[in-house]
mmCIF file of C-alpha atoms in Angstrom:
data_model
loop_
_atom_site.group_PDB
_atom_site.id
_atom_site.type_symbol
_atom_site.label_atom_id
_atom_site.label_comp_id
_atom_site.label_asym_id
_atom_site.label_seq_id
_atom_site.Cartn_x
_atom_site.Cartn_y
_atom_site.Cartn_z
ATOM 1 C CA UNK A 203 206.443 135.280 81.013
ATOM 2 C CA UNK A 204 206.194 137.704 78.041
ATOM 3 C CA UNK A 205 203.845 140.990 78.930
ATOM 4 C CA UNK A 206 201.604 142.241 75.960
ATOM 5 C CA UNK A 207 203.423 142.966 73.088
ATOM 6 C CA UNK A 208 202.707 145.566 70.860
ATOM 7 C CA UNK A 209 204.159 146.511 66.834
ATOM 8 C CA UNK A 210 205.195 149.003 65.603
ATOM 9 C CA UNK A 211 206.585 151.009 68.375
ATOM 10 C CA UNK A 212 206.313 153.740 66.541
ATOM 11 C CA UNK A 213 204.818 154.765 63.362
ATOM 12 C CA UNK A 214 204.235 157.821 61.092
ATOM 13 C CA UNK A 215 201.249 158.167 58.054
ATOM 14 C CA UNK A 216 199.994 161.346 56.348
ATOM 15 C CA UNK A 217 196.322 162.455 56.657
ATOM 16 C CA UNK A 218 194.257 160.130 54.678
ATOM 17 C CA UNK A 219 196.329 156.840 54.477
ATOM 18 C CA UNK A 220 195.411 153.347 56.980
ATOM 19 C CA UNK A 221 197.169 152.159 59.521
ATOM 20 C CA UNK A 222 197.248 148.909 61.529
ATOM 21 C CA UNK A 223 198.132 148.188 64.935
ATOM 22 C CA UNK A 224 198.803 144.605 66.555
ATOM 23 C CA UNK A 225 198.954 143.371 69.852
ATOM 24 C CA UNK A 226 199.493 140.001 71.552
ATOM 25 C CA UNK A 227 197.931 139.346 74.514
ATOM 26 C CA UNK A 228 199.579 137.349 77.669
ATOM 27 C CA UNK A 229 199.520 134.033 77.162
ATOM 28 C CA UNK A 230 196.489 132.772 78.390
ATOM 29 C CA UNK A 231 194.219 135.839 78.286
ATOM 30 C CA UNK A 232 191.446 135.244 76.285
ATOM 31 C CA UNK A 233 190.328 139.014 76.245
ATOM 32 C CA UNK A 234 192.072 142.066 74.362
ATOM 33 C CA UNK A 235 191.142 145.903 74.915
ATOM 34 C CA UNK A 236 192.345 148.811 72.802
ATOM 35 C CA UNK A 237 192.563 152.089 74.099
ATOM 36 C CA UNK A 238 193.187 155.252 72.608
ATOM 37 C CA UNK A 239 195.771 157.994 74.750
ATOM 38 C CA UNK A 240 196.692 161.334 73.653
ATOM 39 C CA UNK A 241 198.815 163.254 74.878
ATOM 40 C CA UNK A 242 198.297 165.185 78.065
ATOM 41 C CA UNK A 243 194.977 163.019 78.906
ATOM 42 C CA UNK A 244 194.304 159.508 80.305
ATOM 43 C CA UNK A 245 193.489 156.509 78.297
ATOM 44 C CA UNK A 246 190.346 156.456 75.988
ATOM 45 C CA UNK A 247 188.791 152.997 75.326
ATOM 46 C CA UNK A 248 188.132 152.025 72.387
ATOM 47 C CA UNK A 249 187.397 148.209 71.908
ATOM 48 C CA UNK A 250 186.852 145.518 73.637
ATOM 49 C CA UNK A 251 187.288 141.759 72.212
ATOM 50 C CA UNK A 252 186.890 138.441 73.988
ATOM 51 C CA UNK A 253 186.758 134.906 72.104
ATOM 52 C CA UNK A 254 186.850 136.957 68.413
ATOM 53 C CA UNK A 255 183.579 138.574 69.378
ATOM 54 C CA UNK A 256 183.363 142.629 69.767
ATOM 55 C CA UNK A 257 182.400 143.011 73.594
ATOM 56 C CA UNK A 258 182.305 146.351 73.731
ATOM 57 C CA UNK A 259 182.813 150.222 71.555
ATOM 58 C CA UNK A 260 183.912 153.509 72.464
ATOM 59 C CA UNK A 261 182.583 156.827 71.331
ATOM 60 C CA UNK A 262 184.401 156.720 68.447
ATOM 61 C CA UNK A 263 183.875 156.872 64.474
ATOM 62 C CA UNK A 264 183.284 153.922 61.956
ATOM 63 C CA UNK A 265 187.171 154.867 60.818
ATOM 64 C CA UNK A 266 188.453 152.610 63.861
ATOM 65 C CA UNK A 267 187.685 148.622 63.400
ATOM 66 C CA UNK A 268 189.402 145.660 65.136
ATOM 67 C CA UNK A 269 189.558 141.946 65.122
ATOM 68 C CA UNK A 270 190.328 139.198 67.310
ATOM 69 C CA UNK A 271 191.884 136.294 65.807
ATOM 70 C CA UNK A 272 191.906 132.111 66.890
ATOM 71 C CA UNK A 273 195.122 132.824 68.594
ATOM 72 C CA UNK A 274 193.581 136.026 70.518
ATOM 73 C CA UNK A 275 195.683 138.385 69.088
ATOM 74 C CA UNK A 276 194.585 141.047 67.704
ATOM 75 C CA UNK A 277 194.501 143.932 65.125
ATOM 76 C CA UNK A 278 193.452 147.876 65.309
ATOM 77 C CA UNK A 279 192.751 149.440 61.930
ATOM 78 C CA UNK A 280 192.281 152.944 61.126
ATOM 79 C CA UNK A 281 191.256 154.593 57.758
ATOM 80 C CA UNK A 282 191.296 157.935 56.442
ATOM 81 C CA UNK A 283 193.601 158.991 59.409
ATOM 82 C CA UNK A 284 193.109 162.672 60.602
ATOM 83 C CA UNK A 285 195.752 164.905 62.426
ATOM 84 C CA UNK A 286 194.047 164.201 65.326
ATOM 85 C CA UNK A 287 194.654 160.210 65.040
ATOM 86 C CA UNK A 288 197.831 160.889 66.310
ATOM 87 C CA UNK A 289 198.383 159.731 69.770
ATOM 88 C CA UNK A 290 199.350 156.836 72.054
ATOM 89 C CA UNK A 291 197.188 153.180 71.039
ATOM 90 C CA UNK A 292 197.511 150.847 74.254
ATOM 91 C CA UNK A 293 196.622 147.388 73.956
ATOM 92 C CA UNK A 294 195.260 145.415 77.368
ATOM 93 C CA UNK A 295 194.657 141.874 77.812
ATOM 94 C CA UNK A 296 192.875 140.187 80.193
ATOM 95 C CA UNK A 297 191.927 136.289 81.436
ATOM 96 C CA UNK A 298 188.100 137.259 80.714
ATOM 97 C CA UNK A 299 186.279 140.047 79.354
ATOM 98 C CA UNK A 300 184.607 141.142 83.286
ATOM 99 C CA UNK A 301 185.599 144.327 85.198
ATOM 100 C CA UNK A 302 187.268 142.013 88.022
ATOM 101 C CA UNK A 303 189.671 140.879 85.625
ATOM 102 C CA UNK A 304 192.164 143.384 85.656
ATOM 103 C CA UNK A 305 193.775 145.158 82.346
ATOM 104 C CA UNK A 306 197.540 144.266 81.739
ATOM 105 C CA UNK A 307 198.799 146.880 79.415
ATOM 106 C CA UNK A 308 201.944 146.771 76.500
ATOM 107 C CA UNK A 309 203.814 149.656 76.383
ATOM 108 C CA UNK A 310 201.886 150.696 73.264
ATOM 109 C CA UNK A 311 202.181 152.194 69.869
ATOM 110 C CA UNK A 312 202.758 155.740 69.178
ATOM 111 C CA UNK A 313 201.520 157.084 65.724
ATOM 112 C CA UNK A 314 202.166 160.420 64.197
ATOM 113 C CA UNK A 315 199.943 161.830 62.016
ATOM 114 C CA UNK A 316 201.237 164.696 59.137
ATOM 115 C CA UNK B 45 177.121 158.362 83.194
ATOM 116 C CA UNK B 46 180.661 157.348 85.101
ATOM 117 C CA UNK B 47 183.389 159.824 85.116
ATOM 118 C CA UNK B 48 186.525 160.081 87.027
ATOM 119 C CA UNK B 49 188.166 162.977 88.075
ATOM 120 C CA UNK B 50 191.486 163.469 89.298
ATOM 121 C CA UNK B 51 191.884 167.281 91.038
ATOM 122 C CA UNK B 52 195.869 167.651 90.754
ATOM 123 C CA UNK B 53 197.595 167.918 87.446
ATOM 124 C CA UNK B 54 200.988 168.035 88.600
ATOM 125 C CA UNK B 55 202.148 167.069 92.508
ATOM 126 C CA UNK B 56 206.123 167.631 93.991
ATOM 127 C CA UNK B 57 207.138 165.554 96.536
ATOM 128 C CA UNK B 58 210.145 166.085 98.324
ATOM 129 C CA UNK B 59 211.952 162.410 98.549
ATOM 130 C CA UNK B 60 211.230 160.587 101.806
ATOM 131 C CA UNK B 61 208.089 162.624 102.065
ATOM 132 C CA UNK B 62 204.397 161.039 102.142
ATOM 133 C CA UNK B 63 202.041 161.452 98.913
ATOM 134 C CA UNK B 64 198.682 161.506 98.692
ATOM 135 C CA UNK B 65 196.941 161.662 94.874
ATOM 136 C CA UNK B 66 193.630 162.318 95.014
ATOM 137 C CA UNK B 67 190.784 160.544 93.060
ATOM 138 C CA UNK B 68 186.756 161.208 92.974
ATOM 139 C CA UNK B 69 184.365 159.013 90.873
ATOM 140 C CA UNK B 70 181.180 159.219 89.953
ATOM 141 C CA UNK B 71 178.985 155.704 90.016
ATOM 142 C CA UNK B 72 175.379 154.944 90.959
ATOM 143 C CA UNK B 73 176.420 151.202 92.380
ATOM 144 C CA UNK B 74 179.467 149.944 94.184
ATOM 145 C CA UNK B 75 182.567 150.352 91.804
ATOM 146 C CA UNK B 76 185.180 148.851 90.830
ATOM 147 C CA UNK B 77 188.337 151.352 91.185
ATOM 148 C CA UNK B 78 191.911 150.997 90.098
ATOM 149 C CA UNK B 79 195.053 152.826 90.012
ATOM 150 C CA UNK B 80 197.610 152.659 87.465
ATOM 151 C CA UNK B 81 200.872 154.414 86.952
ATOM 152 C CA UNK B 82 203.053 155.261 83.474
ATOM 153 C CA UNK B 83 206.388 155.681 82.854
ATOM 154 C CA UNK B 84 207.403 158.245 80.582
ATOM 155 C CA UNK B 85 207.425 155.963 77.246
ATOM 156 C CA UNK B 86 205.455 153.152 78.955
ATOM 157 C CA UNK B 87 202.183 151.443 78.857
ATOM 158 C CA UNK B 88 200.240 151.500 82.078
ATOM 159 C CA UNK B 89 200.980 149.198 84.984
ATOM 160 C CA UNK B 90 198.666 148.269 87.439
ATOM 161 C CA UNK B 91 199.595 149.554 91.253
ATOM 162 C CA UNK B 92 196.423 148.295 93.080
ATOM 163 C CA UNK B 93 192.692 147.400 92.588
ATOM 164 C CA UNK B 94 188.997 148.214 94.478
ATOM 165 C CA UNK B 95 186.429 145.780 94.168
ATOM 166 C CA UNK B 96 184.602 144.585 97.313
ATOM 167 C CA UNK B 97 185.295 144.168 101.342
ATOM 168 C CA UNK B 98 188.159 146.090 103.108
ATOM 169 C CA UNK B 99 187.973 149.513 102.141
ATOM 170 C CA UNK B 100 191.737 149.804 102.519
ATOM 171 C CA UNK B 101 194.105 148.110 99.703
ATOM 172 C CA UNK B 102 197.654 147.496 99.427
ATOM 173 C CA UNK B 103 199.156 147.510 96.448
ATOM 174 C CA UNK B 104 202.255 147.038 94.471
ATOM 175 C CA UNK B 105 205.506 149.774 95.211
ATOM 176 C CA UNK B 106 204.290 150.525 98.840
ATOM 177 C CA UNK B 107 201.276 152.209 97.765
ATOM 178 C CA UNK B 108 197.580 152.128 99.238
ATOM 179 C CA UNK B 109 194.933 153.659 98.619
ATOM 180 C CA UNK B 110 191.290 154.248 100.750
ATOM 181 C CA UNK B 111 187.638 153.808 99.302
ATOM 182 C CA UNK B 112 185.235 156.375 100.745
ATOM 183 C CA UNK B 113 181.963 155.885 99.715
ATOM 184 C CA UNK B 114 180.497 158.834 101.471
ATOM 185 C CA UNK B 115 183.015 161.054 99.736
ATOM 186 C CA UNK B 116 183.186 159.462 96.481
ATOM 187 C CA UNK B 117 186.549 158.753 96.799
ATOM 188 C CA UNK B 118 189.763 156.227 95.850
ATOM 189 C CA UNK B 119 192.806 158.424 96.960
ATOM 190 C CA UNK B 120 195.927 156.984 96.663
ATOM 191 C CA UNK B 121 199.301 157.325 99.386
ATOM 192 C CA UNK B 122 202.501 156.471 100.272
ATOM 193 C CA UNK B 123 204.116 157.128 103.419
ATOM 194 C CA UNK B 124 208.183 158.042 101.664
ATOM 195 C CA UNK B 125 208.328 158.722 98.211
ATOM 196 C CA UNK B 126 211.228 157.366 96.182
ATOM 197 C CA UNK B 127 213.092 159.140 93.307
ATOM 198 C CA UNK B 128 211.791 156.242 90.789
ATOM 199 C CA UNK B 129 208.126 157.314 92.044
ATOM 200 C CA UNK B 130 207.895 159.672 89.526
ATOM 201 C CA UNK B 131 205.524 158.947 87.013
ATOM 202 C CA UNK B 132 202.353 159.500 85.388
ATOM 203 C CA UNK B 133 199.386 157.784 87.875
ATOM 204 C CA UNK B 134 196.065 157.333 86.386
ATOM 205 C CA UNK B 135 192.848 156.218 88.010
ATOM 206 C CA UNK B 136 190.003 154.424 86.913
ATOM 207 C CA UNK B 137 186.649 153.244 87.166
ATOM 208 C CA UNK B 138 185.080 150.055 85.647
ATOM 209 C CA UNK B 139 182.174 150.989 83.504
ATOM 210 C CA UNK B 140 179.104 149.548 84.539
ATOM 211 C CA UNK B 141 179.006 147.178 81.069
ATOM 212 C CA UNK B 142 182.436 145.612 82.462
ATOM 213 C CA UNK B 143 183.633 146.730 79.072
ATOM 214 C CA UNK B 144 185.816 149.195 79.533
ATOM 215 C CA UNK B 145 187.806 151.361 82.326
ATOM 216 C CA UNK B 146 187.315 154.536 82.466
ATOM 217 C CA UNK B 147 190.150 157.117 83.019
ATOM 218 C CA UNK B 148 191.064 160.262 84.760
ATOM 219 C CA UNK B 149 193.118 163.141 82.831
ATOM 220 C CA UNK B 150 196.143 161.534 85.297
ATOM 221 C CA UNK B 151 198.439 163.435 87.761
ATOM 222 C CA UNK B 152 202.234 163.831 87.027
ATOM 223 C CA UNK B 153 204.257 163.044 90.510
ATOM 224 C CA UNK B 154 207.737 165.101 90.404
ATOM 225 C CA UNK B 155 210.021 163.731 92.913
ATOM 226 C CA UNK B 156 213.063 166.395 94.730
ATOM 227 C CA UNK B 157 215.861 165.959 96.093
#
């Protein structure tokens, strides 16, 4: 069975332009968490989606959005990106959005701010 | 507010020896504690998972870990450490929304020869 899959691998933007991210979940999982990782330090979260609703928001700004779609994939958007956007974005899926359903991770997209 | 906190930065095992990483939480009820690991490159795999009963888990890769509630702790261990043990190994607490996991700064496992 596919794993979550995550595009681009890799991407670079200049301060100030958008980016988005997109992840499929495993098929099946109904839930889809984004987290934020930079380098050196462990995972931030930032959103949690389950059934196209927003379950859940990090401690960070109004730049970040995301969306769940019908299919339960999802997107991470970013505006105005800063030097300090740049880092690791994980996607996580999960059969439902509860803390006994465990997070399957992709292997994530790396963006480089300059 | 939860918080995880993982002691050792960077840990070198000899190959064939035992590991122990060590993990401390901080939540008011009973958490929910997991341990994952990273390869360089990689997303985050899941090695093994707290939630309820027998304070000792197995996991994944040989590895165990032991929830202490009177110590606030989820260490992980190993008794012989492989060269493709080396890795990145995270842990994490469930927030108490069951939103989100929350993270430790992660402990980088060197494996010698």
């Amino acid at each position: 069975d596919a794993g979550v899959t995550q595009s681009p691998t890799h991407l670079i933007k200049t301060r100030g332009q958008h980016v988005t991210l997109r992840c499929s979940p495993i098929s099946g999982h109904k839930s889809v968490s984004w987290y934020q990782q930079v380098l050196g330090q462990g995972p931030q979260f930032i959103f949690q989606y389950y059934e196209k609703e927003e379950r859940g928001r990090g401690n960070f700004p109004d730049r970040f959005s995301a969306r769940q779609f019908p299919n339960y994939s999802s997107e991470l958007n970013v505006n105005a990106l800063l030097l300090g956007d740049s880092a690791l974005y994980l996607c996580a899926s999960s059969l439902e959005a509860t803390s006994n359903s465990p997070l399957h991770f992709g292997n994530g997209t790396r963006l480089t701010v300059t | 507010a939860q918080s995880v906190t993982q002691p050792d930065i960077h840990i070198t095992v000899s190959e064939g020896a035992s590991l122990e990483l060590r993990c401390n939480y901080s939540y008011g009820a009973t958490p929910y504690l997991f341990w994952y690991v990273q390869s360089p490159g990689q997303g985050l795999q899941l090695l093994l998972k707290y939630f309820s009963g027998d304070t000792l888990v197995q996991g994944i890769k040989g590895f165990e870990a032991e929830f202490k509630r009177s110590q606030s702790s989820f260490n992980l261990r190993k008794p012989s450490v492989h060269w493709s043990d080396a890795a990145e190994y995270f842990c994490a607490v469930a927030n108490q929304a069951g939103t989100a996991l929350i993270f430790g700064k992660g402990t980088t496992l060197s494996v010698s020869s």
